[in-house]
Coordinates of C-alpha atoms and ligand atoms in Angstrom, one line a residue:
X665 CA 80.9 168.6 110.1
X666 CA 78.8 170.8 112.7
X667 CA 80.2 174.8 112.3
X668 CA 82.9 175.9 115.4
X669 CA 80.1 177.7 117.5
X670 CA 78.6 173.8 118.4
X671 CA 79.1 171.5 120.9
X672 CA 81.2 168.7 120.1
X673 CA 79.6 165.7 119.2
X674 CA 80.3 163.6 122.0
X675 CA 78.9 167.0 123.9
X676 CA 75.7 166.6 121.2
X677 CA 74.8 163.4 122.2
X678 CA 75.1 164.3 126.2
X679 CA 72.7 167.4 125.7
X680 CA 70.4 164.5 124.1
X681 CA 70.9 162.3 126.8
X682 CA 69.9 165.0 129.8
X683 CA 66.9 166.3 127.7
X684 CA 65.9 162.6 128.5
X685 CA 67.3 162.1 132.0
X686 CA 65.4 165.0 133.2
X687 CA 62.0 164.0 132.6
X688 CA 63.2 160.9 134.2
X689 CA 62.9 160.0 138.2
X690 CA 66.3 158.3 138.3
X691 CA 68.2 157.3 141.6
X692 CA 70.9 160.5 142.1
X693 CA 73.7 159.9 140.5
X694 CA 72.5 157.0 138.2
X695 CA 71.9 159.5 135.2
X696 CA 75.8 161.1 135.5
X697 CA 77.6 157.2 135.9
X698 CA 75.3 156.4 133.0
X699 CA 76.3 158.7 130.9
X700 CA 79.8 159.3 131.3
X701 CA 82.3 156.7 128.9
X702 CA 83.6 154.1 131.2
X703 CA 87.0 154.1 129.7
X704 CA 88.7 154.5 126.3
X705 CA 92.5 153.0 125.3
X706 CA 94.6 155.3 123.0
X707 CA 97.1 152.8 120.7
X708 CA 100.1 154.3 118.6
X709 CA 101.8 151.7 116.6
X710 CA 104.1 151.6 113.9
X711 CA 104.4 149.9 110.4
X712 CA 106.5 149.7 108.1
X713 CA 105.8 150.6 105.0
X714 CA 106.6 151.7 101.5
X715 CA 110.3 151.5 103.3
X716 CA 109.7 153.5 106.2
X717 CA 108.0 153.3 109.8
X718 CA 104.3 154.5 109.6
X719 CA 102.6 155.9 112.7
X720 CA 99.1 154.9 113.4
X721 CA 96.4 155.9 115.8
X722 CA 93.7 154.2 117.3
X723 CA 90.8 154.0 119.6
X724 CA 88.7 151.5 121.5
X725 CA 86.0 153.2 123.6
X726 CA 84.0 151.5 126.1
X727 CA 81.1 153.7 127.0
X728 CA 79.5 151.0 129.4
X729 CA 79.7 147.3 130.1
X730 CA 76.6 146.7 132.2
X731 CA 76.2 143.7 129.7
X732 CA 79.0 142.7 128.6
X733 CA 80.6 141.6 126.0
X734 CA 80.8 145.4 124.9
X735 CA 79.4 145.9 120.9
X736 CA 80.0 148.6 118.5
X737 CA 81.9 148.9 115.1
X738 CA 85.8 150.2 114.2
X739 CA 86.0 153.1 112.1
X740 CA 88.5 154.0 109.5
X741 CA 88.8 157.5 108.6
X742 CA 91.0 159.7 108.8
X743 CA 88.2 162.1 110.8
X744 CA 88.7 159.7 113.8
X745 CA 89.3 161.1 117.4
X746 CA 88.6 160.5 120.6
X747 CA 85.6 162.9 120.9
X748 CA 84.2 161.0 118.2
X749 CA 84.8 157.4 119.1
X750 CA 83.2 157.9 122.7
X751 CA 80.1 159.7 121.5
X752 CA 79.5 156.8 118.9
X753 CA 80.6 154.4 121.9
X754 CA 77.7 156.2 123.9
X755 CA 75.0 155.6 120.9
X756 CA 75.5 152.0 120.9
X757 CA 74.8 151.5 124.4
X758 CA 71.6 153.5 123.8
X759 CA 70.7 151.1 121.0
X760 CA 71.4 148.0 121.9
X761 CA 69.4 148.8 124.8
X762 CA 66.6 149.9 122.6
X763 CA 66.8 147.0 120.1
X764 CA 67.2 144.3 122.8
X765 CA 70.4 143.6 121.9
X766 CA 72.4 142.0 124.9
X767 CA 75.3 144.6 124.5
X768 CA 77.3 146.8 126.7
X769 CA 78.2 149.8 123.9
X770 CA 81.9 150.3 122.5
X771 CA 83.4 151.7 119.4
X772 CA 86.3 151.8 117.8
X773 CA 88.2 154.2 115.7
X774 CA 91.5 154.0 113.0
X775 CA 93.0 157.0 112.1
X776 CA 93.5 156.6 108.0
X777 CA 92.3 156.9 105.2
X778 CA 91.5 153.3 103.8
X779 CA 91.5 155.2 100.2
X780 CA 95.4 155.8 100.5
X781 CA 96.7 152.3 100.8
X782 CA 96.8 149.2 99.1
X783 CA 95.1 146.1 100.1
X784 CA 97.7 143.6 101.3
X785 CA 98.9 147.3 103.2
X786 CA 95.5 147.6 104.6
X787 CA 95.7 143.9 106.0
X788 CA 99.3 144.4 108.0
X789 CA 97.7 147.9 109.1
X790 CA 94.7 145.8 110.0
X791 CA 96.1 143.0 112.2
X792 CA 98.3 145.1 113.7
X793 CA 95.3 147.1 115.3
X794 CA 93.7 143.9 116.2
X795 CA 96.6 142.3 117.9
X796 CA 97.0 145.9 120.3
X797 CA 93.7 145.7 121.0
X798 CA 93.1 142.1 121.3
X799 CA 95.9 141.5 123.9
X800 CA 93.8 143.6 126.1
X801 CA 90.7 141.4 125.4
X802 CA 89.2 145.1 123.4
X803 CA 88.4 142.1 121.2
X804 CA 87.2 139.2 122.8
X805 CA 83.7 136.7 122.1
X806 CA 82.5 137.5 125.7
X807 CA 84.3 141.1 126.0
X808 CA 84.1 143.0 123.0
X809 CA 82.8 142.4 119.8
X810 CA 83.5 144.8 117.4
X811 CA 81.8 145.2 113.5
X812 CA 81.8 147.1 110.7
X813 CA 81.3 151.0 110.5
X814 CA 82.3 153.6 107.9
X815 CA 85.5 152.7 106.3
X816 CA 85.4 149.3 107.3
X817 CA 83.4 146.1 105.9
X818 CA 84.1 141.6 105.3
X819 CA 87.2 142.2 104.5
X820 CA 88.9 143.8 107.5
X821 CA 86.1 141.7 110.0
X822 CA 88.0 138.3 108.5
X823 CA 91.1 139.8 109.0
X824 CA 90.2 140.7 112.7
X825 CA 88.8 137.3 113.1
X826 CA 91.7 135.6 111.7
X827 CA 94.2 137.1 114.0
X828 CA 91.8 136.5 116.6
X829 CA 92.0 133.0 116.3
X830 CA 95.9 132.9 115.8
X831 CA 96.1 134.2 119.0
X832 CA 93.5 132.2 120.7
X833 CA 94.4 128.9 119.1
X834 CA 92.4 127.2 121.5
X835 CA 89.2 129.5 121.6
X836 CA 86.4 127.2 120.4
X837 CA 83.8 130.8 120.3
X838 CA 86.7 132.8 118.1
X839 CA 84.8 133.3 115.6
X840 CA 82.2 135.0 117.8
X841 CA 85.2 138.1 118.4
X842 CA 83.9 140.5 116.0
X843 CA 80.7 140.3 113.3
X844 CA 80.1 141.1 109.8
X845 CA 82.9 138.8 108.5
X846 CA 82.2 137.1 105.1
X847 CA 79.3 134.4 105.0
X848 CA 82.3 131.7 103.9
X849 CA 83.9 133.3 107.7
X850 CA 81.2 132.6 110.2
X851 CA 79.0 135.6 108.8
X852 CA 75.5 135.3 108.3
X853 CA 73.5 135.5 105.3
X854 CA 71.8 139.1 104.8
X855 CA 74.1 141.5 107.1
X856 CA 76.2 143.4 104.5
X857 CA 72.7 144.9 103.6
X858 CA 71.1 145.2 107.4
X859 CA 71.4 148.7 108.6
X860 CA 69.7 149.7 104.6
X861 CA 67.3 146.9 105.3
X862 CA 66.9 147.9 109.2
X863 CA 66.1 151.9 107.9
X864 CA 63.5 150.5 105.0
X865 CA 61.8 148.1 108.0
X866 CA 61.7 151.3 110.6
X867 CA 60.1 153.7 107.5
X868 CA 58.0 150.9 106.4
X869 CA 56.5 150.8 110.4
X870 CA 56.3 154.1 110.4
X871 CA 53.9 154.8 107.5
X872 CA 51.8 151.7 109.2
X873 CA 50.6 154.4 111.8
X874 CA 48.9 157.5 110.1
X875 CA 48.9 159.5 113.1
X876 CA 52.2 159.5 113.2
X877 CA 52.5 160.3 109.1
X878 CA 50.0 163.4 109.9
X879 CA 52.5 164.7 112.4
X880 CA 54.9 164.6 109.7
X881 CA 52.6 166.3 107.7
X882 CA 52.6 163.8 105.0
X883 CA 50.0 160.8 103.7
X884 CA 49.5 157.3 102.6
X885 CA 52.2 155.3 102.0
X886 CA 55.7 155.4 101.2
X887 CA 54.7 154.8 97.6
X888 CA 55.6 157.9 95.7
X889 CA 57.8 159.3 98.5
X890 CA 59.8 162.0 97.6
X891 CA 63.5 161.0 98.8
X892 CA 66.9 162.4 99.3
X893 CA 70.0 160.7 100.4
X894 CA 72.9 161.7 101.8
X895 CA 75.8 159.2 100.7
X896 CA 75.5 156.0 99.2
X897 CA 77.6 153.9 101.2
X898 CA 77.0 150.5 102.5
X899 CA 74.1 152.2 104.8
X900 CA 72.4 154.7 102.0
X901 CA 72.9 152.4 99.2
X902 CA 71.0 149.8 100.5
X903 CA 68.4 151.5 102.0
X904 CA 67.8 153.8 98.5
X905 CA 67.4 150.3 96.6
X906 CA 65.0 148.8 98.8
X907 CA 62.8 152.2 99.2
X908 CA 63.0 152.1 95.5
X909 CA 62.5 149.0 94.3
X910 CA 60.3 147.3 96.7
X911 CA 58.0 150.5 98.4
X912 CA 57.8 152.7 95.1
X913 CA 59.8 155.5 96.3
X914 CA 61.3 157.9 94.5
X915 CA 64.4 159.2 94.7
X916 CA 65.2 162.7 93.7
X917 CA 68.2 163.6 95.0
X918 CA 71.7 161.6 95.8
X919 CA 74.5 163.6 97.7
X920 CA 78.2 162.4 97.5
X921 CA 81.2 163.8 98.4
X922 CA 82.2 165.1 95.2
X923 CA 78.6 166.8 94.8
X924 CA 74.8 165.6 94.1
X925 CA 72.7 164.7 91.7
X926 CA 69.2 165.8 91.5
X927 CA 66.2 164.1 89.1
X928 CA 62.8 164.9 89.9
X929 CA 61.8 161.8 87.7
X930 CA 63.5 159.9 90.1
X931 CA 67.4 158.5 90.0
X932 CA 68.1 155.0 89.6
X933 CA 69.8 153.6 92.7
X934 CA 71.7 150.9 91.3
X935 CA 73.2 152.9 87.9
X936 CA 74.6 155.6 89.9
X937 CA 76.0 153.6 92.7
X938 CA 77.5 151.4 90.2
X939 CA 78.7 154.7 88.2
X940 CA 80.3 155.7 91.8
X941 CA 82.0 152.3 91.8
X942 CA 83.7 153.3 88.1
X943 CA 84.1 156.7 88.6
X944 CA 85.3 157.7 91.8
X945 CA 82.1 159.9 92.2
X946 CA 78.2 160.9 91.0
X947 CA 80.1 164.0 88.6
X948 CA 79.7 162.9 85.0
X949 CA 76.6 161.0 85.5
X950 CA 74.7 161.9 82.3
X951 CA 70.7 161.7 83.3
X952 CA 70.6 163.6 86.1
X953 CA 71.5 167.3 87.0
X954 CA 74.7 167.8 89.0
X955 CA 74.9 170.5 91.9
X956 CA 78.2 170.9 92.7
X957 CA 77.7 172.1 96.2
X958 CA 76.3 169.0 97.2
X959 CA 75.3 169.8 100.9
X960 CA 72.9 172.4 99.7
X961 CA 70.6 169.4 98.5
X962 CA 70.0 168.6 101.8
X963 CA 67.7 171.7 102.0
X964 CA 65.7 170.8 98.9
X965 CA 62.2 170.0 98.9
X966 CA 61.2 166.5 99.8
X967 CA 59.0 164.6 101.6
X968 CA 61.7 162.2 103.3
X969 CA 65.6 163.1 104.5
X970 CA 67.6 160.6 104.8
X971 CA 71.1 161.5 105.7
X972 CA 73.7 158.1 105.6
X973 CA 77.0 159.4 105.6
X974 CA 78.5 161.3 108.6
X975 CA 77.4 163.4 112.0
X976 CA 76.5 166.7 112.3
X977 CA 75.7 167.5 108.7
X978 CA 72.6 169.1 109.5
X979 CA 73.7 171.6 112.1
X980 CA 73.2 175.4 113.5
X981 CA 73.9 176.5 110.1
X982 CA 71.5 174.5 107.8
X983 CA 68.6 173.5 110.2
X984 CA 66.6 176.6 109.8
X985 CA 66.4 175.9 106.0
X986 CA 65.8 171.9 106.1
X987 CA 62.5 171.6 104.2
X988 CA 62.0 167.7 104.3
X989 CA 58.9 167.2 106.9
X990 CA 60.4 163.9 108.0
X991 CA 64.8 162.9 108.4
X992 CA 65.2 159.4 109.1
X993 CA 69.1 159.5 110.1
X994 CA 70.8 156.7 108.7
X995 CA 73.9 157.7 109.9
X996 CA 75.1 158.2 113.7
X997 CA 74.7 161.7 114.5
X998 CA 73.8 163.5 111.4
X999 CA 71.8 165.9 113.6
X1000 CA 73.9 167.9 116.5
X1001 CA 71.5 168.5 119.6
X1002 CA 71.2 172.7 118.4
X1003 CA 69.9 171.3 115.0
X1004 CA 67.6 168.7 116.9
X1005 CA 66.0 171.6 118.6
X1006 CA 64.9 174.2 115.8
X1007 CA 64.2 170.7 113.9
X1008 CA 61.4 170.2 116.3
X1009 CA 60.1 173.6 116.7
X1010 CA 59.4 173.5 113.2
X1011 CA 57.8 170.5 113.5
X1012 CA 59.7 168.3 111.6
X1013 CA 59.8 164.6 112.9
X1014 CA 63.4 163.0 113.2
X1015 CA 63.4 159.1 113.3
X1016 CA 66.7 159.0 115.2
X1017 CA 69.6 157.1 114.6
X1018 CA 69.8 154.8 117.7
X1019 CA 66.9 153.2 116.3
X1020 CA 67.3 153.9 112.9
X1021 CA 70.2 152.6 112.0
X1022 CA 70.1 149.8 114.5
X1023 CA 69.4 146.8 111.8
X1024 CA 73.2 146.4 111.7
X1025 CA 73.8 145.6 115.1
X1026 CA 70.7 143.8 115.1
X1027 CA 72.0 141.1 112.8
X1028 CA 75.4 141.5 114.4
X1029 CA 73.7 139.9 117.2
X1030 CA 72.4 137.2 115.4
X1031 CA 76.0 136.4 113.8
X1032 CA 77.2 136.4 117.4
X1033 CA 74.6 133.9 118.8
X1034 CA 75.4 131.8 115.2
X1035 CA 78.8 131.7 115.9
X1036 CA 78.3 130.6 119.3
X1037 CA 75.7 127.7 118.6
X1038 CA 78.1 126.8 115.7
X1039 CA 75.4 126.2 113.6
X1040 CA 73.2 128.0 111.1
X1041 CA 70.0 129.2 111.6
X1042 CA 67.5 126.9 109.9
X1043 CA 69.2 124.1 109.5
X1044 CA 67.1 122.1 111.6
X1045 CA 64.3 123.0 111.2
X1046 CA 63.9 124.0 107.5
X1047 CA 62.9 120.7 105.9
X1048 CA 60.8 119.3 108.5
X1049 CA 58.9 122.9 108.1
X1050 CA 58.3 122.2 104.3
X1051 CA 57.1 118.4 105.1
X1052 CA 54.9 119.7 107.5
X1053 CA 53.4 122.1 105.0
X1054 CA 53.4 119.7 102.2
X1055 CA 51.5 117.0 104.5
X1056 CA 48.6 120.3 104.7
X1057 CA 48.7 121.0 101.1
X1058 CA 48.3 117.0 100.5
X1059 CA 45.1 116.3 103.2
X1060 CA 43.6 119.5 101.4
X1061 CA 43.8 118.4 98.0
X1062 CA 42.4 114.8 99.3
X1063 CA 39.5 116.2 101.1
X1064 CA 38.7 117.9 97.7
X1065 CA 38.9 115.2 96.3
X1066 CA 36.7 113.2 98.7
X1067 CA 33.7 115.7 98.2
X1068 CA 33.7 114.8 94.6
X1069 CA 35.8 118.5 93.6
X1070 CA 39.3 119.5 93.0
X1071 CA 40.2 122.8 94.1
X1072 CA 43.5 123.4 93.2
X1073 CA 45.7 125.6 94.9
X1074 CA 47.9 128.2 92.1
X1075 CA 51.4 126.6 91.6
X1076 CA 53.1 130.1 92.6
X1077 CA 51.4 129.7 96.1
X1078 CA 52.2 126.2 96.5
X1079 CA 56.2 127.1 96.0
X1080 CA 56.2 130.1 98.3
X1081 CA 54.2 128.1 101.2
X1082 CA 56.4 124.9 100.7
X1083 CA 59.4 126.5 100.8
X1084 CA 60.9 126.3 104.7
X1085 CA 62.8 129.1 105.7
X1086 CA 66.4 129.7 105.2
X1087 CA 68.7 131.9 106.9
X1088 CA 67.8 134.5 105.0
X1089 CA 64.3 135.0 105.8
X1090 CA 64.6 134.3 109.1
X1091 CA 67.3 137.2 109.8
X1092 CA 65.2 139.6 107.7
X1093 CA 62.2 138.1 109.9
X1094 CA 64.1 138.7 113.3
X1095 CA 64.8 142.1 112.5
X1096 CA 61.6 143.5 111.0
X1097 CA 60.7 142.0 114.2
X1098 CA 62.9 143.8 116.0
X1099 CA 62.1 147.5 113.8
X1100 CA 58.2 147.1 114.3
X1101 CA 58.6 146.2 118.4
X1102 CA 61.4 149.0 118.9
X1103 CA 59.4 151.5 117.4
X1104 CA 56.3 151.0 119.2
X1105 CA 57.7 151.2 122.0
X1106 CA 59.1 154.5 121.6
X1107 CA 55.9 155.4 119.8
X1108 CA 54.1 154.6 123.0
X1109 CA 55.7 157.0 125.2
X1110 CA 55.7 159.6 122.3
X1111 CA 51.6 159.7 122.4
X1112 CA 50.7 159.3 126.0
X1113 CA 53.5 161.5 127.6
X1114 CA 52.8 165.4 127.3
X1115 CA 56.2 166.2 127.9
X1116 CA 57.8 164.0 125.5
X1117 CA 57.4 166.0 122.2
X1118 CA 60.0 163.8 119.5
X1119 CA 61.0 160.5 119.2
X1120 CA 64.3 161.0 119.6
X1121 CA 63.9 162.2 123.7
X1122 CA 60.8 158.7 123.8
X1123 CA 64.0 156.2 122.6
X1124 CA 65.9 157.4 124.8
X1125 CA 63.4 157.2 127.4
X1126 CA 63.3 153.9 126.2
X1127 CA 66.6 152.8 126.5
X1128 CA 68.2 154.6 129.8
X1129 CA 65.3 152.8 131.4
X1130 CA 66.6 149.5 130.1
X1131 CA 70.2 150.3 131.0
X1132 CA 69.4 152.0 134.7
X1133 CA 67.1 148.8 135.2
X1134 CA 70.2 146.4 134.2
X1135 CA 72.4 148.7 136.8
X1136 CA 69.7 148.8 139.5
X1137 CA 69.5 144.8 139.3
X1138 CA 73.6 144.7 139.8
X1139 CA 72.8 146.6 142.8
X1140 CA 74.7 150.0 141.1
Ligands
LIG601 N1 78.8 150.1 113.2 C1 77.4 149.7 113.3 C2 76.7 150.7 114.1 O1 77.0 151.8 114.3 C3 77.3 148.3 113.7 C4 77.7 147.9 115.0 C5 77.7 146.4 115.4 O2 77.2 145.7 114.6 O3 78.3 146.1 116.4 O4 75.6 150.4 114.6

């Protein structure tokens, strides 16, 4: 949490936002309608529980619906509050409009802490929210389609989706109302993992441009990077195993919220997260040293930040001693806009979180579009692919053979080639897509505009240019 003498968050992501507008030439008024949240419903409902009435508080924010349906997750914690909701609301308009994502931005917000209650409690809590807010069509397949954020995962997205469809008996799209449900409920293969995966793609692009590793100050690849993480979450968790086991990164330091462990050999991702799972927390954890004032890690040495648990952790009172030469923010918000400032006068390089952490909307998107072309992706197409490159593999081994030779091809290449893609590879295919084209095209306006000194102020270039064009075509 940002210290008292900060703007708000919702206020942290406006100063962002007119940093932007102002080196834009926007129609008058266009940058204020723009920026302001179009509306946001308040619900207070009660349940009874443990033999008594339970109040509950919620929020669906629509920041703006100049596509519609609206996107963004729901949020269970008991941090939630308006402030909150509509700053977050505000990111995802920014980001789907910088990942291409057809998406008005939304979010939503629960008041509780999941930790508290009991599963089958957590489902009447659950469908209860959903049915307030999908009687106002807050959660509809061509209105608003909500996801997963902190707090939340599967298991409340098929509950969502199931009450959905008992009050839409009729809806042939319902499983299009909300995304990340369980593969077996209309998900799709590969999202649980996708904002991890979507931060691993966006590094991975990012260390294919040395310029832009020099102005990080670092070199060569992310083999050998020294890493810290804040929180290992869905988001951190996923992104610290695939920087580790498939880039050679190394992980040195993992911050929870009972403390942090710090290993300069490296910590193994999936021991500790598993230890977590067991243990309620990284305390305990026998091969690596534990710093009990875990937010201090945060200004240890390192080559690569990458905070993945909540906003404004790196704030007025910490940014002057952040020593990591590049953050990647995982989370939403993990730096406020004061931060952001002495961040960049030091010269660090932020990869901000609208793009960052936009694999998980990313695939959200291609859930949605699954659910509405009721059919999987690769289906068709899959095993006429692998008869196409076996009929190659075949006229290449008879043209050997023709010359009088045989060249053989190695059996390992021959599976790999043959093999057709699945869902799978073509998600993770669609959004490395989507990571390497995003970036470059904030990376563009980052080298050849003088005044735009961060990334941060190029995606949103990017993106208000994307949502003022969609207005402008509307004739707003
Ligand atoms: N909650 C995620 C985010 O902040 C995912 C949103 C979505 O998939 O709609 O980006």
């Amino acid at each position: 949490m940002s210290p008292k003498n900060e703007p708000s968050f919702r206020e942290s992501v406006d100063l962002m936002f007119n940093r932007a507008v102002q080196l834009m030439d926007l129609p008058p008024g266009l940058g204020q309608q723009m920026r302001l949240c179009n509306a946001t419903y308040t619900v207070r409902f009660g349940v009874r529980l443990r033999g008594e009435m339970q109040t509950f508080t919620g929020y669906r924010a629509v920041h703006s619906d100049h596509i519609e349906p609206v996107k963004g997750g729901i949020r269970y914690s008991e941090a939630v509050n308006q402030d909150e909701v509509e700053a977050l609301a505000a990111l995802m308009t920014y980001k789907c409009a910088l990942v291409d994502a057809p998406y008005g931005g939304s979010k939503g917000g629960l008041c509780i802490n999941p930790r508290e209650y009991e599963e089958h409690e957590l489902e009447i809590i659950t469908r209860r929210f959903a049915y307030e807010l999908i009687k106002r069509d807050l959660i509809n397949p061509s209105q608003n389609v909500p996801a997963p954020d902190m707090g939340t995962g599967e298991r409340e997205m098929a509950w969502i989706a199931d009450q959905y469809a008992r009050m839409n008996t009729t809806d042939i799209n319902a499983r299009a109302c909300v995304t990340g449900k369980p593969l077996i409920g209309g998900g799709i293969a590969g999202r649980v993992e996708a904002t991890g995966r979507g931060v691993q793609y966006a590094l991975q692009e990012f260390f294919r441009e040395a310029k832009d590793v020099s102005k990080a100050q670092l070199s060569g690849t992310l083999d050998g990077k020294r890493i810290v993480v804040q929180g290992l979450g869905n988001v951190g968790f996923h992104a610290a195993k695939f920087l580790q086991q498939e880039d050679g990164a190394r992980i040195i330091g993992i911050i929870e919220r009972d403390g942090a462990l710090v290993s300069e050999n490296g910590l193994d991702v999936e021991t500790i997260h598993n230890w977590i799972a067991k243990n309620g927390g990284v305390s305990g954890f026998p091969d690596a040293t534990f710093v009990a004032d875990g937010a201090k890690v945060l200004e240890q040495d390192c080559d690569i930040l990458v905070p993945a648990a909540l906003e404004g952790v790196i704030n007025l009172e910490n940014a002057k001693k952040i020593k990591a030469p590049l953050i990647i923010e995982a989370a939403n918000g993990p730096v406020t806009a004061g931060a952001d400032d002495i961040l960049r006068k030091n010269g660090c390089v932020i990869i901000p979180d609208m793009y960052a952490n936009a694999g998980g909307v990313t695939v959200s998107y291609f859930e949605w579009v699954k659910n509405l072309s009721h059919i999987r992706f690769g289906r068709m197409q899959r095993r006429q692919e692998e008869a196409r490159h076996e009929m190659v593999l075949r006229e290449f081994e008879n043209l050997s053979k023709a010359m009088g030779e045989t060249w053989s091809l190695s059996p390992s290449f021959k599976k790999q080639y043959l093999r057709g893609a699945g869902e799978l590879e073509l998600v993770r295919s669609g959004l490395d897509d989507t990571m390497r084209s995003s970036f470059q095209s904030m990376r563009e306006i980052w080298h050849e505009r003088k005044d735009v000194t961060d990334l941060r102020t190029a995606a949103y270039l990017v993106s208000i240019g994307k949502v003022a064009a969609s207005y402008q075509t509307k004739g707003l």
